[in-house]
Coordinates of C-alpha atoms (C1' of nucleotides) in Angstrom, one line a residue:
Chain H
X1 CA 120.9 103.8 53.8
X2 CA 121.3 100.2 53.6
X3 CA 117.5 99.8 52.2
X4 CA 116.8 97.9 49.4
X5 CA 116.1 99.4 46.2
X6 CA 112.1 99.1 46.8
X7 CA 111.4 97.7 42.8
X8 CA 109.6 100.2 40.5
X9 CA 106.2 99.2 39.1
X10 CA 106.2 98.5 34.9
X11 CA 103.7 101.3 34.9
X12 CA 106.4 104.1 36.2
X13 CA 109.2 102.4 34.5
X14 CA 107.5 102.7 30.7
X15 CA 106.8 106.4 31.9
X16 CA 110.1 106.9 33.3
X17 CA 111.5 106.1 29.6
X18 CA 108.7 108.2 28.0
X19 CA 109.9 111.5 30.1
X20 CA 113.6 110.7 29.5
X21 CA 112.9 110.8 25.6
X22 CA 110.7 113.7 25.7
X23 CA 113.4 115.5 28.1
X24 CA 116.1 114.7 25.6
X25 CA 114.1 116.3 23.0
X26 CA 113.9 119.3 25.5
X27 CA 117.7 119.3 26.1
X28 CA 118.0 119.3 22.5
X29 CA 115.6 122.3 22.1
X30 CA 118.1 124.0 24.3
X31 CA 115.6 123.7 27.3
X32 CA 117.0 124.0 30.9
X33 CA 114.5 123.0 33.2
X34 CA 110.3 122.2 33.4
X35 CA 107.4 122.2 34.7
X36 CA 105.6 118.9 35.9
X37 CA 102.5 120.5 34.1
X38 CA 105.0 120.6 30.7
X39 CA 106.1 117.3 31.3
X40 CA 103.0 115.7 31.8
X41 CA 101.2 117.4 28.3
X42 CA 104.4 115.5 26.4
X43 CA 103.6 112.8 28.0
X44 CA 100.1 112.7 27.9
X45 CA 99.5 112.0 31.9
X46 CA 98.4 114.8 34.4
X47 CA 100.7 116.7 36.5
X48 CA 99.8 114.9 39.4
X49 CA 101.3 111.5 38.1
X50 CA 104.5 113.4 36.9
X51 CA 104.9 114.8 40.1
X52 CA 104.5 111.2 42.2
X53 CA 107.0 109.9 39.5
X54 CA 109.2 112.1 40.7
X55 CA 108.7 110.8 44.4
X56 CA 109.0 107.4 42.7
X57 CA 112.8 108.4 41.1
X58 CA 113.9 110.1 44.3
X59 CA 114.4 113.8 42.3
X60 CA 113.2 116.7 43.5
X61 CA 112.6 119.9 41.8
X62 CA 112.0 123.4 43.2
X63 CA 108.9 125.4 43.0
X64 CA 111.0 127.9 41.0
X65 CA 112.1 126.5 38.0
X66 CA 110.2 123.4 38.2
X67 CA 112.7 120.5 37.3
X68 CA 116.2 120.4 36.4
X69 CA 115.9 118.7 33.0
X70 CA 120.0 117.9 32.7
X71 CA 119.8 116.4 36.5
X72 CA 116.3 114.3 35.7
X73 CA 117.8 112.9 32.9
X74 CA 120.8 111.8 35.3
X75 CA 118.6 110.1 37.7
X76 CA 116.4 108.7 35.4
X77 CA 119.5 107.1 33.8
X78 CA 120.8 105.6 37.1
X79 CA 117.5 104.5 37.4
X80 CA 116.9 102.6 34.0
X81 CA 120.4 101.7 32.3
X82 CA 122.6 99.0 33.8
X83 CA 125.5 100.8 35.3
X84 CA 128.1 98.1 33.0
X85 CA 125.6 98.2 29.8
X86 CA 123.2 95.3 28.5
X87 CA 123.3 93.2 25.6
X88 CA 120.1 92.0 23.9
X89 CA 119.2 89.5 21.3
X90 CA 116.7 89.7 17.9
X91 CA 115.5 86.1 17.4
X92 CA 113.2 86.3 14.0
X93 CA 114.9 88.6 11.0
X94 CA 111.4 88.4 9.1
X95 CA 110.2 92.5 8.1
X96 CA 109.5 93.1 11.8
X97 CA 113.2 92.0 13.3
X98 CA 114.9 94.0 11.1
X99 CA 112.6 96.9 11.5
X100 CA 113.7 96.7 15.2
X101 CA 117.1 96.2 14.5
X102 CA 117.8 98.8 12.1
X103 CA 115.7 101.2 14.7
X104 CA 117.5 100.0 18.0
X105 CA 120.9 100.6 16.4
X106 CA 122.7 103.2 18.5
X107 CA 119.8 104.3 20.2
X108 CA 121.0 103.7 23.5
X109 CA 124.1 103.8 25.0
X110 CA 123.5 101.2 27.8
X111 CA 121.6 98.7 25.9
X112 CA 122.4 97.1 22.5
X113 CA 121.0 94.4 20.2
X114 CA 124.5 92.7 19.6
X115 CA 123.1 89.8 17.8
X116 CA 120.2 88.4 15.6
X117 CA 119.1 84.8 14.8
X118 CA 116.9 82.9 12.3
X119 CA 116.2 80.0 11.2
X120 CA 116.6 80.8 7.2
X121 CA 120.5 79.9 6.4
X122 CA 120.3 82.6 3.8
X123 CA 119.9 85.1 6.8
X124 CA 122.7 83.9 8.8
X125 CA 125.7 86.3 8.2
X126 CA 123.7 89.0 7.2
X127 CA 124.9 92.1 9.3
X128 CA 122.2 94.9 9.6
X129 CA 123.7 98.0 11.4
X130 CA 126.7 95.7 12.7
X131 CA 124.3 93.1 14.7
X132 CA 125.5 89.6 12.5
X133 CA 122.8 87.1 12.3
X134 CA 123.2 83.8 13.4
X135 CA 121.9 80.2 12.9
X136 CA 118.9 79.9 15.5
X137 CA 120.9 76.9 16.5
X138 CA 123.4 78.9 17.6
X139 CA 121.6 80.8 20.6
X140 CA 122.6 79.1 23.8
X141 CA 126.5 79.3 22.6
X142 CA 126.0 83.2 21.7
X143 CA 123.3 84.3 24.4
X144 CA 125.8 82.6 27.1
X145 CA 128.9 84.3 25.4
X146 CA 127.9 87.7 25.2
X147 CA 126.1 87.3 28.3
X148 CA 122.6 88.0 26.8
X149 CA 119.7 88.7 29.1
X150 CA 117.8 90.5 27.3
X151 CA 116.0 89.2 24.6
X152 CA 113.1 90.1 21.3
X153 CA 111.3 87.5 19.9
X154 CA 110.0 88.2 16.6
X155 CA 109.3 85.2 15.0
X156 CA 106.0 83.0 14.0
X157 CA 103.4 82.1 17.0
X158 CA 104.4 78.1 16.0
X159 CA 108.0 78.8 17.1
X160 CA 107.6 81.0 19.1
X161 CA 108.1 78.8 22.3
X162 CA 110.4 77.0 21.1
X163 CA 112.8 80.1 20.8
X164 CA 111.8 80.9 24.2
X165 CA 112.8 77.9 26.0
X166 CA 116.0 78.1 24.2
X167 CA 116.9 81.5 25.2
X168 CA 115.4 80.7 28.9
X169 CA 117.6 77.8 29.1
X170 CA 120.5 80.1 27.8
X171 CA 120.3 82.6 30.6
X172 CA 117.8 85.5 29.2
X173 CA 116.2 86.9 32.3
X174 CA 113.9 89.4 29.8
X175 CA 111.6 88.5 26.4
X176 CA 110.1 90.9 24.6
X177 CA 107.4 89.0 22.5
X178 CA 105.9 90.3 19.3
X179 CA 104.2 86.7 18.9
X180 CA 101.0 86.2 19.0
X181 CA 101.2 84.0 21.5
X182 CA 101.7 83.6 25.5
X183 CA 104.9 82.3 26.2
X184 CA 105.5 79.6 29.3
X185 CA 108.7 80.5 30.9
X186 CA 109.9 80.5 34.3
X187 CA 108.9 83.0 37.4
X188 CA 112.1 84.8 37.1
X189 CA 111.8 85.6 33.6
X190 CA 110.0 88.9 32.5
X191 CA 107.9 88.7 29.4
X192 CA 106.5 91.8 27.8
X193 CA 103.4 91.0 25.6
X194 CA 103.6 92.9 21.8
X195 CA 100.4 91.8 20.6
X196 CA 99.8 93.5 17.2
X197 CA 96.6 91.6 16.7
X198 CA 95.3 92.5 20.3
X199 CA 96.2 95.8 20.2
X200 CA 94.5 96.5 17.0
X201 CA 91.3 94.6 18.1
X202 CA 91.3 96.8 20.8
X203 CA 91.7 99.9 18.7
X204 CA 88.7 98.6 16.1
X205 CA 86.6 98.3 19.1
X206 CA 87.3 102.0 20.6
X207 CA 87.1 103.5 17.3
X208 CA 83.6 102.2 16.9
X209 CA 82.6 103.3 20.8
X210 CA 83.7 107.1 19.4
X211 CA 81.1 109.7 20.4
X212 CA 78.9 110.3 17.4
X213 CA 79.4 114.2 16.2
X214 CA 76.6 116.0 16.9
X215 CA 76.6 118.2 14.4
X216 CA 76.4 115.4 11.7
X217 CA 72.8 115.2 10.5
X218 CA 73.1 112.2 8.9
X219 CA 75.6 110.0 10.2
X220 CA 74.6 106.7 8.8
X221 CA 75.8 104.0 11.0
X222 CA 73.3 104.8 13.7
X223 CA 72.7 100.8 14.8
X224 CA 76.7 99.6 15.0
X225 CA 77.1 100.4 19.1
X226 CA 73.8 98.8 20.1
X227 CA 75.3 95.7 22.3
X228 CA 75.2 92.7 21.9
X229 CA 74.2 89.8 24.3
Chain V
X1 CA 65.5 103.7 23.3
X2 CA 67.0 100.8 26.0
X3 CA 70.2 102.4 27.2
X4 CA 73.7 101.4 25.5
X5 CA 75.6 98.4 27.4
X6 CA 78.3 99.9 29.9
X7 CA 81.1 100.3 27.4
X8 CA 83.8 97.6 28.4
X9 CA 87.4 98.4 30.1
X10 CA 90.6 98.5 27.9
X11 CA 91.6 96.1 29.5
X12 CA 88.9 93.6 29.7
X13 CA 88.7 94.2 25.5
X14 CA 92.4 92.9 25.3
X15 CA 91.9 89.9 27.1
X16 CA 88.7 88.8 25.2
X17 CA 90.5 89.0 21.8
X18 CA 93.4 86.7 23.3
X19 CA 90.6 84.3 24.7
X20 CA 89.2 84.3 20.8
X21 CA 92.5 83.3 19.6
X22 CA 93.3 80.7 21.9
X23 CA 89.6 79.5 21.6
X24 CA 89.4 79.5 18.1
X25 CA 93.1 77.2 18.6
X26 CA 91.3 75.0 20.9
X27 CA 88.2 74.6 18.5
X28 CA 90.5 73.7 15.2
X29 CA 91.8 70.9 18.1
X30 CA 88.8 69.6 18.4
X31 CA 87.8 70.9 21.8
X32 CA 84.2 71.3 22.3
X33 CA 84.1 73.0 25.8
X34 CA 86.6 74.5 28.0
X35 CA 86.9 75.3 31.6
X36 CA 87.7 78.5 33.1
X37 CA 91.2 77.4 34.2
X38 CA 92.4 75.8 31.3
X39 CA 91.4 78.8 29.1
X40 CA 93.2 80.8 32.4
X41 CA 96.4 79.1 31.5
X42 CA 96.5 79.5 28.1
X43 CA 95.9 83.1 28.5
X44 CA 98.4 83.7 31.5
X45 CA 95.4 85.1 33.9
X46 CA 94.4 83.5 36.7
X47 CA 90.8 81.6 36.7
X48 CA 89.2 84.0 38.4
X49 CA 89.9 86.8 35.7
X50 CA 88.2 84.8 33.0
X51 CA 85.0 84.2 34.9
X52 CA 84.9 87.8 36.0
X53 CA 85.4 88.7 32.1
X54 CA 82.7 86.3 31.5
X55 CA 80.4 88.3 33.1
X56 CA 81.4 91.4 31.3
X57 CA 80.0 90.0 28.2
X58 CA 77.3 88.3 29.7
X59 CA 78.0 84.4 28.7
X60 CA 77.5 81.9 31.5
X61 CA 79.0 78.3 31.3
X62 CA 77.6 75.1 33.4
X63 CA 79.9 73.7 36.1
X64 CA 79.2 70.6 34.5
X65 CA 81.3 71.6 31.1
X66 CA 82.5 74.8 31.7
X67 CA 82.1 77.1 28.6
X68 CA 80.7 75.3 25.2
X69 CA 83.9 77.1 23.0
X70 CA 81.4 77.5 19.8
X71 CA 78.9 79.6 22.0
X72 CA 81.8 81.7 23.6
X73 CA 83.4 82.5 20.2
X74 CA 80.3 83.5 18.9
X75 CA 79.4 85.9 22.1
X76 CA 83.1 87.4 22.2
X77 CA 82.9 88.3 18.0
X78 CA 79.4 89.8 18.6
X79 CA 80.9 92.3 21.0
X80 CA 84.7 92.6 19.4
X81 CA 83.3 92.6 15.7
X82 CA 81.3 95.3 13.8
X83 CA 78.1 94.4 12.3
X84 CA 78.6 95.4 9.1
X85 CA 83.0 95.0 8.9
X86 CA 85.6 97.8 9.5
X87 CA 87.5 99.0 7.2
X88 CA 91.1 100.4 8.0
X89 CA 94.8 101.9 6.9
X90 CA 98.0 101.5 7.7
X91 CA 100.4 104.6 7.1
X92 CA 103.8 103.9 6.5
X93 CA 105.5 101.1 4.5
X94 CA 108.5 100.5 5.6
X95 CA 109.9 97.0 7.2
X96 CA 107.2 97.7 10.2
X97 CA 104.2 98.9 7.9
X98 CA 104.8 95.8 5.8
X99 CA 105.6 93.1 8.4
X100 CA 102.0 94.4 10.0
X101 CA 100.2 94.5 6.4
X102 CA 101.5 90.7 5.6
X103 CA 100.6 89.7 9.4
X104 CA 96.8 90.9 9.0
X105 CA 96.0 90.5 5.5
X106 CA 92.7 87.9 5.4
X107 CA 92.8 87.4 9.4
X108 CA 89.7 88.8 10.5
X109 CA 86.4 88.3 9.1
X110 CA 85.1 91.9 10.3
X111 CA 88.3 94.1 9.9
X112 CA 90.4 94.6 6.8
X113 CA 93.4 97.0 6.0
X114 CA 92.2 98.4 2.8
X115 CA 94.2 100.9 2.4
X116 CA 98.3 101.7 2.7
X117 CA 100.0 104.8 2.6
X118 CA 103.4 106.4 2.0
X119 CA 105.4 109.0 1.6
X120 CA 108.0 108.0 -1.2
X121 CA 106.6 107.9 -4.4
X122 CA 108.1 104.8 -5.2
X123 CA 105.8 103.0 -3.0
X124 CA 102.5 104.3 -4.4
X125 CA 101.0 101.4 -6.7
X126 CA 102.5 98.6 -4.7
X127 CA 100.3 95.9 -3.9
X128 CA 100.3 94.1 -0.4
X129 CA 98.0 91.2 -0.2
X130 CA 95.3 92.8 -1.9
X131 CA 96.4 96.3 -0.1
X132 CA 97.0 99.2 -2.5
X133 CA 99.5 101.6 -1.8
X134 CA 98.8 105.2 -2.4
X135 CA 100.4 108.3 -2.0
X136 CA 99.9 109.7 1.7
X137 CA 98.2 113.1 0.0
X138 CA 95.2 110.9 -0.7
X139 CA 94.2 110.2 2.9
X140 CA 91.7 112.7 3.1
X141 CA 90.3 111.2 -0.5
X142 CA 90.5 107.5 0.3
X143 CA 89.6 107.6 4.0
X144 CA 86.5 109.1 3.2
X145 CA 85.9 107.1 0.1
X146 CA 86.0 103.9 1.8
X147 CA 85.1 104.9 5.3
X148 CA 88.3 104.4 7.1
X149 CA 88.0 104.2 10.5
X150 CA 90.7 102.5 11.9
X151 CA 94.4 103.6 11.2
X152 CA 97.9 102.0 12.2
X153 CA 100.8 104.7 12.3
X154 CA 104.2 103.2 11.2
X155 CA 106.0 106.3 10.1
X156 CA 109.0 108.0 12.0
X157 CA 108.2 110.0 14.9
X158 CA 109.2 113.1 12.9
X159 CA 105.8 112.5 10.5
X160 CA 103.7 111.1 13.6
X161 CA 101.6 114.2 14.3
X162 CA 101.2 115.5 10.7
X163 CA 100.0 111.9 9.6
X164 CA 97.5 111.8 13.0
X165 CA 96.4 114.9 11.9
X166 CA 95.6 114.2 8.2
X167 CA 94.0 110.9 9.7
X168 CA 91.7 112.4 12.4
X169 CA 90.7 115.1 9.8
X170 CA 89.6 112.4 7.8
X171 CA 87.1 110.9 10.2
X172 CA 89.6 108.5 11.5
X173 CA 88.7 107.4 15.4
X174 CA 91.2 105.0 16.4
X175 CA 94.8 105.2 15.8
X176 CA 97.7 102.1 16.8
X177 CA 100.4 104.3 17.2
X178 CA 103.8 102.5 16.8
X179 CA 105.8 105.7 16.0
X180 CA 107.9 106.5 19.2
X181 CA 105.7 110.0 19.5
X182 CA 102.7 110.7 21.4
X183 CA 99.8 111.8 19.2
X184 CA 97.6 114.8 20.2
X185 CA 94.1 113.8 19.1
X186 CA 90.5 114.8 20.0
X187 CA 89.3 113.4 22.7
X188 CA 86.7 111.1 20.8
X189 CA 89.8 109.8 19.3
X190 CA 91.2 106.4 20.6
X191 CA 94.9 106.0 20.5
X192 CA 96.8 103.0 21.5
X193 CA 100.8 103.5 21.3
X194 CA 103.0 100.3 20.7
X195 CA 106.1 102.1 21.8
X196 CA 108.8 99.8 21.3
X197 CA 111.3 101.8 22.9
X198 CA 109.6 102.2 26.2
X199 CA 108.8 98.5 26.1
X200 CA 112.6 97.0 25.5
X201 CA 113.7 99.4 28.1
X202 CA 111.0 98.0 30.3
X203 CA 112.1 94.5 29.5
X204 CA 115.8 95.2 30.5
X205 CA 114.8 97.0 33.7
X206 CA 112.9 93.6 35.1
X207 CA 115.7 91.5 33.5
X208 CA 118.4 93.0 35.4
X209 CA 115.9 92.6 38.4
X210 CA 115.2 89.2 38.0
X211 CA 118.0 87.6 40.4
X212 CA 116.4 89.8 43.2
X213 CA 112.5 89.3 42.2
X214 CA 110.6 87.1 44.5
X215 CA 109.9 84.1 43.1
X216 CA 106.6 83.8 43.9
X217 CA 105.2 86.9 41.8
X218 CA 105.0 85.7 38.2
X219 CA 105.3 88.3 35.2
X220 CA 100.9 88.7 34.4
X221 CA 100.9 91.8 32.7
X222 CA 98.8 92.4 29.6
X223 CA 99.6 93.9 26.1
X224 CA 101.3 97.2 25.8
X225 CA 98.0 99.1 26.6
X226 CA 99.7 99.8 30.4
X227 CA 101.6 102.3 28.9
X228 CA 100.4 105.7 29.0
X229 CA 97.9 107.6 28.7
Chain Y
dG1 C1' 84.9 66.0 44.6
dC2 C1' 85.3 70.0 40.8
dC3 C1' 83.0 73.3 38.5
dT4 C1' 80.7 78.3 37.9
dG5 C1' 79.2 82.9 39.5
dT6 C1' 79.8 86.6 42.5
dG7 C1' 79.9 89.6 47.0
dA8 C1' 83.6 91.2 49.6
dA9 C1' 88.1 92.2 50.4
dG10 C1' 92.6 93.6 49.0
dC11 C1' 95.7 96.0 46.0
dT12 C1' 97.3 99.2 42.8
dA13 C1' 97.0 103.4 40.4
dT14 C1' 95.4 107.9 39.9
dT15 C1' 93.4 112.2 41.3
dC16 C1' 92.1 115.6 44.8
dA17 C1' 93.4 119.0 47.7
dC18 C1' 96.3 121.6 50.2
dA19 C1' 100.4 122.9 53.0
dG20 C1' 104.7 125.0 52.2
dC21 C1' 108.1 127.3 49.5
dT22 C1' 110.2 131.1 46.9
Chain N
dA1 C1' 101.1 134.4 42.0
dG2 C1' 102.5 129.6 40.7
dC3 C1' 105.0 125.9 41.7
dT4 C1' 106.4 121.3 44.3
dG5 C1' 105.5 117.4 47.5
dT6 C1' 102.3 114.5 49.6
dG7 C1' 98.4 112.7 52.8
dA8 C1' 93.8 111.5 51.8
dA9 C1' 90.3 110.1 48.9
dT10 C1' 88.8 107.8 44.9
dA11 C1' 88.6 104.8 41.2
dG12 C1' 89.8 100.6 39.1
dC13 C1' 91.4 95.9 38.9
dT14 C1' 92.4 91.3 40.8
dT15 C1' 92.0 87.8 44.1
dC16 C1' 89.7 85.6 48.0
dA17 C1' 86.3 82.9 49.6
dC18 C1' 82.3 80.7 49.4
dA19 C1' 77.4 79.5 47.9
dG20 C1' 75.1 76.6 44.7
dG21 C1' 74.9 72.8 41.3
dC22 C1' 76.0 68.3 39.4

DNA sequence: GCCTGTGAAGCTATTCACAGCT
DNA sequence: AGCTGTGAATAGCTTCACAGGC
């Protein structure tokens, strides 16, 4: 078995972490195994794509009982956490930072937000769920000695990469970005795109493609879908 | 009646608001036109993407200029914006709800949060940049009244559902969903989820990759829309 | 040259359909 | 019966490659 772990598409690894949550809730519920047909109504994916997960992880369940929900979880574990834990880094302690910090504390046992930065001085030594901010000055000397990779930016768009390159230079292989804004950084660095405004452009759009209701006589906003161009 | 334009791909809609932004950046530079490439690298696509995009809404640029940036603006909002405005909600005012109330208030022309709503009593009466905070009971009342389409979720998974419910009851047909829950809805019902969770575990899986990642493939992914469903 | 627009090819992701198991 | 695992087919998205224009 000297192959090379073949690299997981984004796609499978955001619904590996969906099933492990929903499977924890399971566990919790004092469930011992599922279905992929269960798994995939949680998750809102078909059977069919729970099941070629599956093939992705390596686990295999038995037509029986479906899937061992204690031994997924394992596997799914070796899969996503670091085997020696990760350390991750807030930059940006505005409403949104510290809504992520305060919700990140303790939620995983492999991956922590160990420390914050801003630029305000009257943030800096603020400690919100025992992740102390720092002076954004301060990031290549913390990043490098808590060996950082990991990385949230939650600040402005202006500064946004600014506080980029800085944590790039520092050694942050990961960035996820809440931004508006697309960050330049190197090929090796993985940037996940939080796009508030995007995302709710996008929803304003779908909302207004909605099948009209049959049934409603008089729905007044007949003219709204007609395209464009 | 001529036949409704081919409704456009998720993904295709999240690009085009990114190419507003970074248009309407360029313009307030002074830019008057823009080739495909440069608006490809402000964007993180590659060239090709933004010309096929082009086609989906229809605007053709001259080899001689590329795309006139006043033109394109004005093609992109007639298929992004309503006619008429959007009105929409945000549920949930904690750190998150707030950060995303301050971030939108007066940003689009076409689509306003009109409304906020919370649990805790002590929240009902606030004012947010002109948003009014009521108590999340009145959903069904205020939706209607002001003909709420558009709703952002920003309560703890453990409210997720009921909130969705109440929303979708209330003639609600797009939800951004950033409680760490997936919503059941009707199927005319768009949701996108902004799981944070998923996405910083996503982040640290690619960082820890990094060292092994071929160079050569850079990080192009796009928003959080990826994610399920 | 360097640009746009686009058919065709290439990739990736998802679903279909069914063999095999218990 | 109902489930899993998976080849095959499908659908969707992105890139290639090049024609056509200035």
């Amino acid at each position: 078995m000297p192959e090379k772990t073949a690299t997981i598409s984004a796609k499978v690894v955001a619904r590996l972490s969906l099933y492990r949550r929903l499977l924890a809730s399971e566990a919790a519920g004092g469930a011992r195994h599922i279905y992929s047909h269960q798994l995939a109504t949680r998750a809102g994916v078909s059977a069919e794509q729970v099941r070629r997960d599956m093939m992705a992880v390596g686990y295999n369940g038995t037509p029986i009982r479906g899937y061992c929900i204690a031994e997924l979880m394992n596997c799914i574990d070796g899969l996503l956490d670091a085997a020696q834990g990760q350390n991750a880094a807030i930059v940006g302690l505005g409403n949104l930072g510290r809504a992520i910090t305060v919700y990140s504390a303790g939620r995983w046992p492999k991956l922590s937000i160990v420390a914050a930065f801003d630029h305000d001085p009257a943030k800096v030594g603020q400690v919100i769920n025992g992740c102390t901010c720092y002076q954004d000055a301060d990031i290549p000397r913390i990043v490098a000695e808590r060996n950082i990779r990991v990385a949230i930016v939650a600040v402005p768009a202006s500064e946004a990469q600014k506080v980029a390159d800085s944590l790039v230079e520092a050694g942050v292989k990961g960035i996820l970005n809440f931004a508006p804004a697309r960050l330049r950084v190197p090929p090796d660095v993985y940037v996940e795109n939080m796009d508030v405004a995007v995302s709710l452009e996008k929803v304003a759009y779908f909302a207004r493609q909605a099948p009209v209701r049959k049934a409603a006589a008089g729905a007044r906003e007949m003219g709204s879908e007609d395209a464009i161009q």
